Amino acid sequence: MNTLVKELLRIFTRKVPGSLVPDSLVRGFIHAYKQLRGTQERLDFFRLVTRELGLSVNEVNTAVRLWDSAVTRGAAPATSTSASIVTSSSPDQQAVLPPLQWDAAYRAADRLASAATPLYSQLFVPISQAPDGMKFLVDMRADLMDVVAAATAAAAVAAPAQAAVPVVRGDSSSSGHGASTAATPSGSAAVAGDAREAGVHAAAAAGSVRATAPAALAVSPEEAAHLRAMAEQLRQLLAEWFSVGLLHLQHISWEESPAALLERVMRVEAVHPLGGSWEELRRRLGPRRRVFAFTHPCMPGEPLVVLHTALMDRPALCIDDILSHGDDHHHQDAQPSAAAAAAAPGPTTAVFYSISSSQPGLKGIELGHFLIQRVAERLTAEHPSLRQLVTLSPLPNFRAWLTSQLQQQQQQQQQAPAGVASSASGGGSSSQQQQEQKEQPQQLLLPAERVAVVGLARAMGWQCAAPRPASTGATPLSDLTSAAEAAAALAWLLDGDRWLSHGSAVASAPASLPAAAATSAPPSAADAASAAAAAMFSGPFAQPPQPEAAARPQPPAMPLARATGFDADSVLRPLLMRLAARYLVREKRRSFALCPVANFHLRNGASLWRINWRADMSELGLRRSLGIMVNYQYQLDNLYDNNRRYLLQHEVTTHPQVQEILTGEH
Ligand SMILES: CC(C)(COP(=O)(O)OP(=O)(O)OC[C@H]1O[C@@H](n2cnc3c(N)ncnc32)[C@H](O)[C@@H]1OP(=O)(O)O)[C@@H](O)C(=O)NCCC(=O)NCCSC(=O)CC(=O)O
């Protein structure tokens, strides 16, 4: 490998403009890379390439001097400075450079641009022209981003204090995931560099691999900068090569698409996996369903990003509205006759219910944004009856976020000074409690929710480790129910989805329940809790009735509710809906939505239209999103304004249902 790199160096440094890079070297580079196994070997490879074929500081300095002298020579000394001449686009100021000097300025600018481009970039174009070369570069960028993440994680382990700042350096005003890419409707110009972005990703990944990162992977801040710069060089080139004008929008069809492409579409699906079922795929390609993909001429048969849509006469509020098997008219065999289809009213609503990218190496190129845009244009042209475009989207990390918040809430209490802890558990005075509330304005659960959730958990058999305060009668029960106790109760209810099995829990332990409730909570507390919960359910958190509610799977009849006045759905629905709204609207990562799906749609200019309870009760839907789903709305007239507001002011455009859910927030 060393010999290969030396040979490349010799060629690149003496390269005559327009000369070719020998095929043998291009093939040698690809071959050498494909022999590498594992992160360590790849890191060593990228280190070597970026060190030997990276940016030459001497070259840049020379080019800067040439530029300076070209501009200074051309400037009319009495009227302008070199900077004003070259940066201004004002015709008056440009006129001070005589035409001949402009040639010199352009030559110097070319030299500067080429000096500022790392040498290895000269290899990427010939690689892209080799057979499968484009795919090779896409995969190599994916590897490179993984290597940066692993190396940053290792550096954080090796030197936590230093690694947090220099290796993962980023402008604090810069955006988080993906928001650094411009996300203007045209998708142009990055607001912040990919180097920073890669650092952000590295930081995020660092959290997940920190525990296992081998120290040998640790890189210095300088090396990290070189690696990120290489990832950015690749991103810029790939962004040009995968620009939307060069992509092919393919309608995926059961009848007409090749089987190999259909199989790829099936495998790419990340949101509602098909489990390898051809029958399921056939359903998803059936009547009133449209699946589209972008493909690229250099990667034939590879759907780069795939979007599933349903054409409906109302927005889908749960995934069964779209994927339900019982709905026979969705089935291919139940195709309406041509006459019936022509007579049927056209769809009013297009629902985007799944979008998945197949190429991690194309991150930051916003193919998903462009695919949604192109499909929206196509569907509205094909179906003049369409009035609205909405998504039905998951909140993939909601459960993980909530679980960690609940853990923190419990830990905070354990670590709190004795006075605060005792006040929080009810032993302190009410002034102490008020003080505690001031110190923790971001309590996860509202007082009434705490009471209800603890009451529910106790009724289901949960026993709190901490002693519970006795109500004095003067102090409201909600003040006595500590944040930590409620967090522990909620964590217990969510753990293993206990909250969903409350009916059977009661049935299987009829004798123990009343006993548990009696020993762990005084009767007066239980009564007050019931009253608090009842008040809460009818309050602003209650979900407005939904038109299709009767058709939805409803929770089973609940003996627990009858026995205690609590039922899990009524207690948890307003609470989890509120927390979901907070997670989507208020929880931020570098000023942008923490939820990656929210960030994706909001960046595209969509708005947050609805949050839906019990919308995806599949195993995956529960594991990721606690069954909750979200509709984002794409109003074509507002996309630009929403996008600007989100990028510049970090504002999430929300609709009344979401605003109402959020009214109880602090
Ligand atoms: C949603 C996506 C198709 C979007 O992919 P795109 O490639 O178009 O988007 P993008 O180019 O902006 O890249 C998104 C990811 O790249 C990261 N990213 C952005 N800029 C980067 C840069 N310069 N360098 C490295 N990474 C970068 C972002 O932080 C984000 O990561 P990160 O993602 O890690 O933050 C994809 O993220 C995906 O396949 N996600 C998994 C499936 C999914 O969740 N789909 C949406 C829910 S379905 C749905 O909502 C319904 C529907 O609409 O159909």
XYZ file of C-alpha atoms and ligand atoms in Angstrom:
720
model
C 0.000 0.000 0.000
C 2.847 2.332 0.836
C 4.310 1.859 -2.637
C 0.974 2.566 -4.247
C 0.520 5.755 -2.270
C 4.068 6.903 -3.109
C 3.385 6.325 -6.792
C 0.121 8.271 -6.555
C 1.937 11.061 -4.773
C 4.558 11.210 -7.533
C 1.856 11.426 -10.199
C -0.390 13.889 -8.405
C 2.354 16.331 -7.480
C 3.658 16.452 -11.059
C 0.310 16.128 -12.692
C -0.104 17.946 -15.973
C -3.615 19.363 -16.149
C -5.800 16.998 -18.154
C -3.420 14.043 -17.850
C -4.816 10.652 -16.971
C -4.264 8.662 -13.833
C -3.086 5.224 -14.989
C -5.828 2.596 -14.806
C -3.509 0.229 -13.013
C -3.210 2.666 -10.121
C -6.952 3.207 -9.908
C -7.533 -0.553 -9.902
C -4.697 -0.989 -7.415
C -6.284 1.500 -5.040
C -9.698 -0.188 -5.252
C -8.154 -3.614 -4.839
C -6.023 -2.558 -1.870
C -9.030 -1.021 -0.159
C -11.176 -4.085 -0.670
C -8.580 -6.246 1.079
C -8.961 -4.292 4.305
C -10.764 -5.967 7.160
C -12.219 -4.156 10.119
C -12.181 -0.648 11.458
C -8.539 -0.631 12.547
C -7.202 -1.545 9.109
C -9.435 1.011 7.450
C -8.390 3.686 9.900
C -4.732 2.984 9.159
C -5.471 3.175 5.445
C -7.315 6.493 5.684
C -4.572 7.854 7.927
C -1.935 6.985 5.370
C -3.877 8.424 2.439
C -4.863 11.643 4.182
C -1.330 12.180 5.511
C 0.522 11.484 2.270
C -2.050 12.743 -0.218
C -3.768 15.420 1.856
C -3.599 19.172 1.839
C -0.158 20.679 1.238
C 0.278 23.757 3.399
C 3.209 24.889 1.250
C 1.134 24.667 -1.899
C -1.651 26.699 -0.325
C 0.810 29.350 0.883
C 2.356 29.671 -2.562
C -1.067 29.919 -4.187
C -2.144 32.598 -1.707
C 0.961 34.659 -2.540
C 0.262 34.323 -6.266
C -3.295 35.381 -5.723
C -2.264 38.378 -3.674
C 0.176 39.561 -6.258
C -2.255 38.994 -9.149
C -4.888 41.085 -7.428
C -2.540 43.770 -6.197
C -1.067 44.222 -9.628
C -4.521 44.585 -11.127
C -5.922 46.971 -8.552
C -6.302 50.676 -9.206
C -4.420 51.803 -6.099
C -6.132 55.095 -5.406
C -9.689 53.822 -5.398
C -9.828 50.342 -3.973
C -8.318 47.566 -1.973
C -7.692 44.172 -3.373
C -10.409 42.707 -1.173
C -13.070 45.093 -2.358
C -12.235 44.433 -5.967
C -12.494 40.710 -5.848
C -15.306 40.245 -3.420
C -17.705 42.813 -4.701
C -20.100 42.003 -7.444
C -20.856 45.673 -7.989
C -20.205 46.493 -11.663
C -18.567 49.796 -10.683
C -15.972 48.182 -8.512
C -15.323 45.306 -10.896
C -14.575 47.794 -13.628
C -11.378 48.917 -11.871
C -9.670 45.660 -12.959
C -8.626 45.919 -16.583
C -9.576 42.816 -18.654
C -6.045 41.501 -18.906
C -5.632 41.500 -15.133
C -8.840 39.519 -14.738
C -7.208 36.678 -16.617
C -4.389 36.691 -14.130
C -6.871 36.821 -11.257
C -8.790 33.834 -12.591
C -5.594 31.888 -13.120
C -4.510 32.655 -9.588
C -7.959 31.691 -8.271
C -7.743 28.367 -10.124
C -4.365 27.725 -8.645
C -5.709 28.591 -5.209
C -8.704 26.287 -5.620
C -6.529 23.427 -6.775
C -4.017 23.972 -3.969
C -6.860 23.979 -1.471
C -8.061 20.580 -2.712
C -6.349 17.595 -1.111
C -4.349 15.519 -3.583
C -6.385 12.363 -3.018
C -9.393 14.079 -4.604
C -7.699 13.629 -7.972
C -8.237 9.936 -7.537
C -11.977 10.084 -6.957
C -12.995 11.054 -10.490
C -11.094 8.204 -12.169
C -12.399 5.801 -9.517
C -15.970 6.918 -10.212
C -15.416 6.048 -13.882
C -14.208 2.503 -13.152
C -16.748 -0.342 -13.286
C -18.738 -0.158 -10.016
C -16.507 2.753 -9.051
C -19.398 4.969 -7.986
C -20.726 2.319 -5.612
C -17.182 1.850 -4.329
C -16.941 5.546 -3.420
C -20.368 5.560 -1.765
C -19.390 2.551 0.345
C -16.000 4.011 1.129
C -17.617 7.192 2.439
C -19.915 5.107 4.643
C -16.854 3.283 6.013
C -15.069 6.565 6.532
C -17.938 8.002 8.563
C -17.955 4.842 10.693
C -14.218 5.098 11.199
C -14.501 8.752 12.252
C -17.223 7.822 14.741
C -15.237 4.914 16.175
C -12.016 6.921 16.342
C -13.744 9.798 18.080
C -15.300 7.419 20.560
C -11.928 5.865 21.249
C -10.353 9.297 21.674
C -13.090 10.195 24.140
C -12.263 7.109 26.196
C -8.549 7.745 26.010
C -8.758 11.418 27.001
C -12.298 12.325 27.954
C -11.561 15.916 28.832
C -9.715 16.729 25.631
C -11.719 14.596 23.266
C -14.980 16.288 24.010
C -13.745 19.564 22.618
C -11.014 19.313 20.023
C -11.846 16.065 18.280
C -15.525 16.747 18.083
C -15.067 20.388 17.473
C -18.102 22.159 16.165
C -19.531 25.601 16.041
C -22.054 25.682 18.823
C -24.321 27.651 16.587
C -24.142 25.019 13.919
C -26.906 22.582 13.448
C -27.205 19.061 14.587
C -27.921 16.006 12.545
C -28.408 16.860 8.969
C -29.517 20.351 9.675
C -26.139 21.617 8.610
C -26.911 20.656 5.086
C -28.663 23.655 3.763
C -32.094 22.147 3.491
C -33.190 25.070 1.501
C -35.863 23.866 -0.832
C -33.224 23.710 -3.521
C -31.028 21.685 -1.208
C -27.954 23.749 -2.054
C -25.038 25.158 -0.092
C -24.151 23.795 3.286
C -24.627 26.199 6.173
C -21.932 24.532 8.199
C -19.167 22.265 7.026
C -19.376 18.554 6.794
C -16.295 18.401 8.911
C -18.318 19.800 11.761
C -21.219 17.578 10.869
C -19.074 14.502 10.834
C -17.866 15.558 14.248
C -21.392 15.842 15.486
C -22.125 12.378 14.250
C -18.972 11.109 15.744
C -20.046 12.564 19.055
C -23.411 10.879 18.835
C -21.867 7.599 17.845
C -19.288 8.034 20.568
C -22.013 7.674 23.117
C -23.034 4.304 21.776
C -19.640 2.729 21.197
C -17.739 4.356 24.010
C -17.767 1.325 26.233
C -16.224 -0.974 23.641
C -13.990 1.362 21.616
C -10.455 -0.063 21.486
C -7.881 2.520 22.497
C -5.795 1.801 19.363
C -8.474 3.496 17.321
C -7.979 6.820 19.069
C -6.849 9.589 16.737
C -5.330 12.970 17.439
C -7.389 16.112 16.763
C -5.266 16.709 13.647
C -5.911 13.235 12.306
C -9.614 13.598 13.029
C -9.663 16.838 11.036
C -7.995 15.102 8.072
C -10.484 12.245 8.173
C -13.497 14.541 8.383
C -12.144 16.630 5.528
C -11.890 13.522 3.364
C -15.484 12.599 4.182
C -16.527 16.109 3.191
C -14.592 15.991 -0.070
C -16.405 12.796 -0.919
C -19.758 14.238 0.127
C -19.318 17.242 -2.129
C -18.402 15.120 -5.113
C -21.208 12.642 -4.481
C -23.678 15.519 -4.036
C -22.798 16.654 -7.569
C -22.884 13.182 -9.043
C -26.161 12.325 -7.309
C -27.809 15.644 -8.020
C -31.525 15.257 -8.523
C -31.327 15.985 -12.250
C -29.201 12.885 -12.738
C -31.477 10.602 -10.747
C -34.245 8.534 -12.191
C -37.607 8.545 -10.408
C -38.919 5.015 -10.711
C -42.439 3.902 -9.976
C -42.036 0.474 -8.431
C -44.672 -1.857 -9.749
C -45.446 -5.497 -9.042
C -46.144 -6.134 -12.691
C -43.351 -4.177 -14.320
C -40.368 -3.800 -12.034
C -37.677 -6.485 -12.261
C -37.735 -9.061 -9.467
C -34.237 -8.075 -8.349
C -35.348 -4.474 -7.877
C -38.458 -5.601 -5.988
C -36.278 -7.647 -3.702
C -34.043 -4.669 -3.007
C -37.114 -2.525 -2.256
C -38.248 -5.181 0.195
C -34.871 -5.311 1.904
C -34.380 -1.544 2.087
C -37.629 -1.017 4.001
C -36.622 0.167 7.469
C -39.801 1.677 8.863
C -42.384 -1.114 8.564
C -40.259 -4.127 7.630
C -41.821 -6.674 5.332
C -40.175 -9.669 6.983
C -39.205 -11.037 3.584
C -42.838 -11.518 2.583
C -43.477 -11.183 -1.135
C -47.176 -11.281 -0.438
C -46.860 -8.262 1.830
C -44.807 -6.443 -0.779
C -47.473 -7.186 -3.358
C -50.082 -5.645 -1.047
C -47.977 -2.541 -0.583
C -47.764 -2.170 -4.345
C -51.509 -2.726 -4.761
C -54.326 -0.387 -5.745
C -54.194 3.060 -4.198
C -50.644 2.417 -3.103
C -47.646 3.950 -4.852
C -44.013 3.174 -4.220
C -41.281 5.301 -5.766
C -37.511 5.111 -5.723
C -34.590 7.110 -6.971
C -32.050 5.150 -8.974
C -28.779 6.329 -10.505
C -27.429 5.284 -13.911
C -24.105 4.310 -12.364
C -25.755 2.059 -9.763
C -28.409 0.273 -11.803
C -30.898 -1.852 -9.918
C -30.069 -0.101 -6.641
C -32.990 1.841 -5.168
C -31.145 4.616 -3.344
C -34.110 5.837 -1.378
C -37.633 4.417 -1.414
C -40.910 6.143 -0.545
C -44.188 4.313 0.126
C -47.411 6.240 -0.255
C -51.105 5.481 0.173
C -53.789 7.352 -1.742
C -56.745 7.818 0.580
C -59.798 9.933 1.189
C -58.582 11.148 4.601
C -55.295 11.240 6.492
C -54.262 7.946 8.070
C -54.015 8.261 11.849
C -52.734 4.763 12.506
C -50.710 2.323 10.486
C -53.532 -0.206 10.341
C -55.444 2.314 8.228
C -52.835 1.572 5.592
C -51.404 -1.868 6.195
C -54.435 -3.699 7.543
C -54.829 -7.080 5.875
C -58.520 -7.246 6.577
C -59.118 -4.395 4.171
C -59.838 -6.423 1.090
C -60.021 -3.647 -1.400
C -56.324 -3.083 -0.792
C -55.618 -6.540 -2.019
C -54.437 -7.175 -5.516
C -57.005 -9.892 -6.079
C -59.780 -7.515 -5.173
C -58.934 -5.019 -7.939
C -62.035 -3.025 -8.810
C -63.251 -3.282 -12.365
C -62.107 -0.550 -14.740
C -65.609 0.939 -14.774
C -65.861 0.958 -10.976
C -62.402 2.489 -10.687
C -63.304 5.251 -13.138
C -66.545 6.016 -11.297
C -64.926 6.065 -7.833
C -64.084 9.520 -6.474
C -60.395 10.337 -6.701
C -58.182 10.306 -3.619
C -58.034 13.497 -1.579
C -55.031 12.637 0.554
C -51.610 11.202 -0.176
C -50.049 9.633 2.894
C -46.288 9.098 2.909
C -45.933 6.273 5.355
C -42.393 5.058 4.885
C -39.188 6.463 3.505
C -35.907 4.587 3.727
C -32.483 5.255 2.371
C -30.353 2.291 1.341
C -26.971 4.020 1.217
C -25.395 5.366 4.400
C -22.614 6.712 2.178
C -25.073 9.202 0.688
C -25.987 10.820 3.992
C -26.084 14.575 3.875
C -27.099 14.656 0.210
C -30.778 14.946 1.012
C -32.055 12.380 -1.425
C -35.087 11.832 0.813
C -36.023 15.502 0.609
C -35.838 15.481 -3.170
C -37.715 12.209 -3.466
C -40.636 13.536 -1.421
C -40.626 16.709 -3.502
C -40.647 14.836 -6.818
C -43.295 12.362 -5.693
C -45.504 15.184 -4.390
C -45.281 16.882 -7.784
C -46.016 13.682 -9.616
C -48.959 12.595 -7.501
C -50.617 16.008 -7.543
C -50.253 16.096 -11.327
C -51.672 12.566 -11.701
C -54.503 13.051 -9.200
C -56.102 16.498 -9.407
C -58.463 15.462 -6.577
C -55.550 15.440 -4.082
C -55.979 18.143 -1.452
C -53.431 17.238 1.179
C -50.102 15.515 1.626
C -49.309 14.114 5.035
C -46.951 11.570 6.483
C -47.605 8.872 9.013
C -44.291 8.710 10.804
C -42.702 6.949 13.763
C -40.764 8.564 16.603
C -38.044 5.939 16.521
C -36.111 6.971 19.619
C -38.985 8.156 21.771
C -38.996 5.172 24.088
C -35.216 5.241 24.497
C -35.310 8.971 25.233
C -38.102 8.571 27.785
C -36.389 5.651 29.483
C -33.212 7.652 29.920
C -35.168 10.666 31.193
C -36.891 8.484 33.772
C -33.569 7.071 34.895
C -32.129 10.542 35.244
C -35.114 11.674 37.218
C -34.609 8.843 39.685
C -30.864 9.428 39.920
C -31.279 13.146 40.454
C -33.408 12.423 43.458
C -30.916 9.955 44.883
C -28.086 12.437 44.447
C -30.050 15.419 45.744
C -28.938 16.965 49.065
C -30.615 15.374 52.040
C -32.990 18.283 52.608
C -34.225 18.288 49.059
C -34.531 14.529 48.976
C -36.579 14.404 52.115
C -38.787 17.230 50.965
C -39.268 15.467 47.663
C -40.342 12.321 49.409
C -42.747 14.268 51.507
C -40.800 14.663 54.720
C -40.017 18.366 54.330
C -41.998 21.511 54.722
C -44.040 22.903 51.892
C -41.538 25.763 51.493
C -38.847 23.153 50.967
C -41.027 21.513 48.374
C -41.562 24.812 46.603
C -37.829 25.334 46.598
C -37.366 21.914 45.051
C -39.852 22.705 42.345
C -37.994 25.908 41.536
C -34.732 24.021 41.308
C -36.169 21.424 38.943
C -38.368 23.348 36.529
C -38.061 20.627 33.887
C -39.846 17.915 35.856
C -40.907 15.219 33.490
C -44.305 14.568 35.022
C -46.876 17.086 36.141
C -48.168 16.783 39.721
C -51.501 15.230 38.714
C -49.739 12.815 36.396
C -47.419 11.711 39.183
C -50.346 10.840 41.395
C -52.127 8.971 38.650
C -49.128 7.030 37.485
C -48.085 5.994 40.983
C -51.663 5.022 41.723
C -51.874 2.911 38.597
C -48.556 1.193 39.212
C -49.452 0.419 42.799
C -52.798 -0.952 41.774
C -50.958 -3.237 39.373
C -48.622 -4.565 42.040
C -45.647 -2.210 41.968
C -44.022 -1.622 45.307
C -41.963 1.485 45.708
C -38.668 0.954 47.496
C -38.783 4.368 49.170
C -41.154 4.943 52.108
C -44.275 6.748 51.043
C -45.436 9.797 52.956
C -48.707 9.791 54.802
C -51.081 12.508 53.715
C -51.587 15.133 56.401
C -54.781 16.290 54.804
C -53.398 19.816 54.510
C -50.776 19.092 51.862
C -52.108 18.135 48.445
C -51.275 14.577 47.523
C -49.713 15.746 44.251
C -47.025 17.591 46.222
C -46.279 14.493 48.221
C -45.785 12.292 45.192
C -42.174 12.822 44.327
C -40.867 13.094 40.811
C -38.532 10.181 41.431
C -41.272 7.945 42.755
C -43.457 8.713 39.751
C -40.536 8.192 37.389
C -39.873 4.801 38.963
C -43.554 3.912 38.686
C -43.725 4.913 35.043
C -40.507 3.061 34.232
C -41.992 -0.031 35.869
C -45.217 0.271 33.870
C -43.367 0.659 30.588
C -40.859 -2.071 31.319
C -41.813 -5.154 29.343
C -44.953 -3.280 28.283
C -46.663 -4.054 31.597
C -49.074 -1.210 30.939
C -50.507 -3.195 28.042
C -51.125 -6.318 30.053
C -52.919 -4.722 32.968
C -56.103 -6.740 32.323
C -54.281 -10.055 32.599
C -52.168 -8.831 35.507
C -55.314 -8.278 37.468
C -56.784 -11.575 36.384
C -53.665 -13.503 37.307
C -53.190 -11.907 40.691
C -56.620 -11.032 41.992
C -55.768 -11.660 45.610
C -52.508 -9.777 45.776
C -53.667 -6.579 44.172
C -55.910 -5.166 46.844
C -53.347 -6.220 49.422
C -50.541 -4.469 47.592
C -52.620 -1.374 47.166
C -53.641 -1.423 50.804
C -50.136 -1.848 52.186
C -48.386 0.589 49.938
C -50.872 3.459 49.793
C -53.169 4.730 52.474
C -56.831 4.558 51.438
C -57.119 8.312 51.561
C -54.240 8.630 49.150
C -55.841 6.180 46.736
C -59.103 8.085 46.839
C -57.389 11.383 46.205
C -55.335 9.829 43.430
C -58.459 8.560 41.743
C -59.983 11.993 41.905
C -56.829 13.610 40.507
C -56.660 11.107 37.712
C -60.319 11.506 36.873
C -59.893 15.268 36.667
C -56.865 14.852 34.467
C -58.528 12.526 31.983
C -61.278 14.944 31.203
C -58.872 17.859 30.970
C -57.016 19.366 28.053
C -54.787 16.330 27.623
C -57.584 14.100 26.529
C -57.206 13.263 22.879
C -60.021 14.699 20.772
C -62.299 12.022 19.416
C -60.973 10.579 16.199
C -63.325 9.774 13.367
C -62.153 6.240 12.902
C -61.782 5.423 16.596
C -64.506 2.809 16.475
C -62.659 0.891 13.795
C -59.373 0.897 15.720
C -58.184 -1.895 17.959
C -59.334 -0.841 21.400
C -57.847 -1.928 24.706
C -59.613 -4.878 26.283
C -62.187 -4.368 29.026
C -60.314 -3.632 32.215
C -61.246 -5.205 35.473
C -58.509 -3.103 37.054
C -60.257 0.078 36.049
C -63.456 -1.092 37.633
C -61.699 -2.192 40.795
C -59.523 0.838 41.402
C -60.678 3.714 39.254
C -57.451 3.542 37.245
C -56.984 2.146 33.832
C -53.662 2.180 32.105
C -54.818 3.656 28.843
C -56.560 6.610 30.447
C -53.670 7.338 32.774
C -50.920 6.900 30.243
C -52.476 8.330 27.120
C -52.523 12.018 28.123
C -49.179 11.681 29.822
C -47.342 9.917 27.001
C -48.975 12.112 24.375
C -47.748 15.182 26.207
C -44.260 13.761 26.562
C -44.259 12.813 22.875
C -45.235 16.382 21.978
C -42.496 17.700 24.215
C -39.976 15.292 22.721
C -40.884 16.394 19.214
C -41.162 20.129 19.757
C -38.948 21.030 22.696
C -36.186 18.447 22.925
C -33.303 19.701 20.845
C -29.935 18.648 19.648
C -27.872 21.667 18.746
C -31.036 23.710 18.391
C -32.785 21.270 16.046
C -35.296 18.552 16.813
C -33.719 15.692 18.707
C -36.015 13.255 16.925
C -34.273 12.419 13.634
C -37.538 11.836 11.803
C -38.972 15.149 13.026
C -35.745 16.846 12.030
C -35.949 15.300 8.572
C -39.534 16.401 7.872
C -39.244 19.816 9.516
C -36.092 20.512 7.551
C -38.048 19.650 4.434
C -40.532 22.391 5.358
C -43.297 20.160 6.713
C -45.243 21.066 9.865
C -46.194 18.963 12.882
C -49.876 18.281 12.339
C -51.013 15.512 14.719
C -49.788 13.051 17.299
C -51.696 9.771 17.339
C -52.190 7.395 20.243
C -52.124 3.621 19.692
C -51.200 4.186 16.101
C -48.661 1.399 15.686
C -49.074 -1.422 18.168
C -46.656 -3.729 16.341
C -43.697 -5.043 18.285
C -41.436 -2.529 16.537
C -43.887 0.343 16.950
C -44.071 -0.300 20.683
C -40.363 -0.846 21.109
C -39.424 2.374 19.340
C -42.332 4.754 19.769
C -44.586 3.262 22.485
C -47.202 2.851 19.777
C -47.397 6.573 19.025
C -47.178 7.946 15.487
C -47.082 11.410 14.026
C -48.550 13.118 10.994
C -46.396 15.789 9.400
C -48.134 17.925 6.844
C -46.585 18.987 3.558
C -48.364 22.117 2.378
C -46.578 22.929 -0.823
C -47.204 26.672 -0.450
C -45.651 26.799 3.014
C -42.625 24.583 2.627
C -40.206 27.395 1.973
C -41.366 29.542 4.926
C -41.470 26.616 7.329
C -38.034 25.486 6.255
C -36.553 28.962 6.782
C -38.238 29.355 10.157
C -36.953 25.980 11.272
C -33.410 26.530 10.046
C -33.005 30.131 11.128
C -35.187 30.446 14.222
C -35.333 26.753 15.116
C -39.096 27.023 15.297
C -41.306 24.019 14.805
C -44.569 24.838 13.055
C -47.316 23.032 14.969
C -51.061 22.663 14.464
C -53.842 23.026 17.086
C -53.955 19.411 18.238
C -50.266 19.511 19.132
C -50.556 22.956 20.688
C -53.416 21.743 22.851
C -51.428 18.755 24.041
C -48.582 21.072 24.928
C -50.668 23.550 26.913
C -49.939 21.740 30.164
C -46.180 21.892 29.614
C -44.067 24.005 31.892
C -35.252 9.509 6.441
C -34.092 9.190 5.517
C -34.609 8.491 4.263
C -33.432 10.514 5.117
O -32.293 10.222 4.389
P -31.599 11.263 3.441
O -30.344 10.649 2.986
O -32.498 11.762 2.440
O -31.368 12.492 4.391
P -30.086 13.324 4.661
O -29.211 13.377 3.470
O -30.500 14.605 5.219
O -29.330 12.514 5.771
C -29.951 12.189 6.894
C -28.881 11.717 7.855
O -27.578 12.132 7.439
C -26.962 12.884 8.437
N -26.143 13.911 7.818
C -26.563 15.074 7.332
N -25.548 15.756 6.848
C -24.445 14.997 7.001
C -23.089 15.147 6.683
N -22.660 16.224 6.074
N -22.237 14.162 7.008
C -22.690 13.066 7.624
N -23.965 12.846 7.937
C -24.836 13.809 7.626
C -28.102 13.456 9.203
O -27.681 13.841 10.471
C -29.050 12.302 9.220
O -28.609 11.321 10.112
P -29.568 10.653 11.184
O -30.716 10.124 10.395
O -28.679 9.606 11.757
O -29.931 11.743 12.118
C -33.041 8.329 6.196
O -32.555 9.019 7.321
C -33.519 6.953 6.612
O -33.538 6.030 5.814
N -33.888 6.799 7.882
C -34.352 5.491 8.427
C -35.836 5.322 8.140
C -36.632 6.440 8.719
O -36.519 6.777 9.893
N -37.475 7.063 7.891
C -38.313 8.190 8.280
C -39.572 7.723 8.951
S -40.842 7.254 7.823
C -41.782 8.620 7.670
O -41.509 9.589 8.256
C -42.925 8.541 6.773
C -42.594 9.029 5.428
O -42.300 10.194 5.239
O -42.632 8.276 4.490
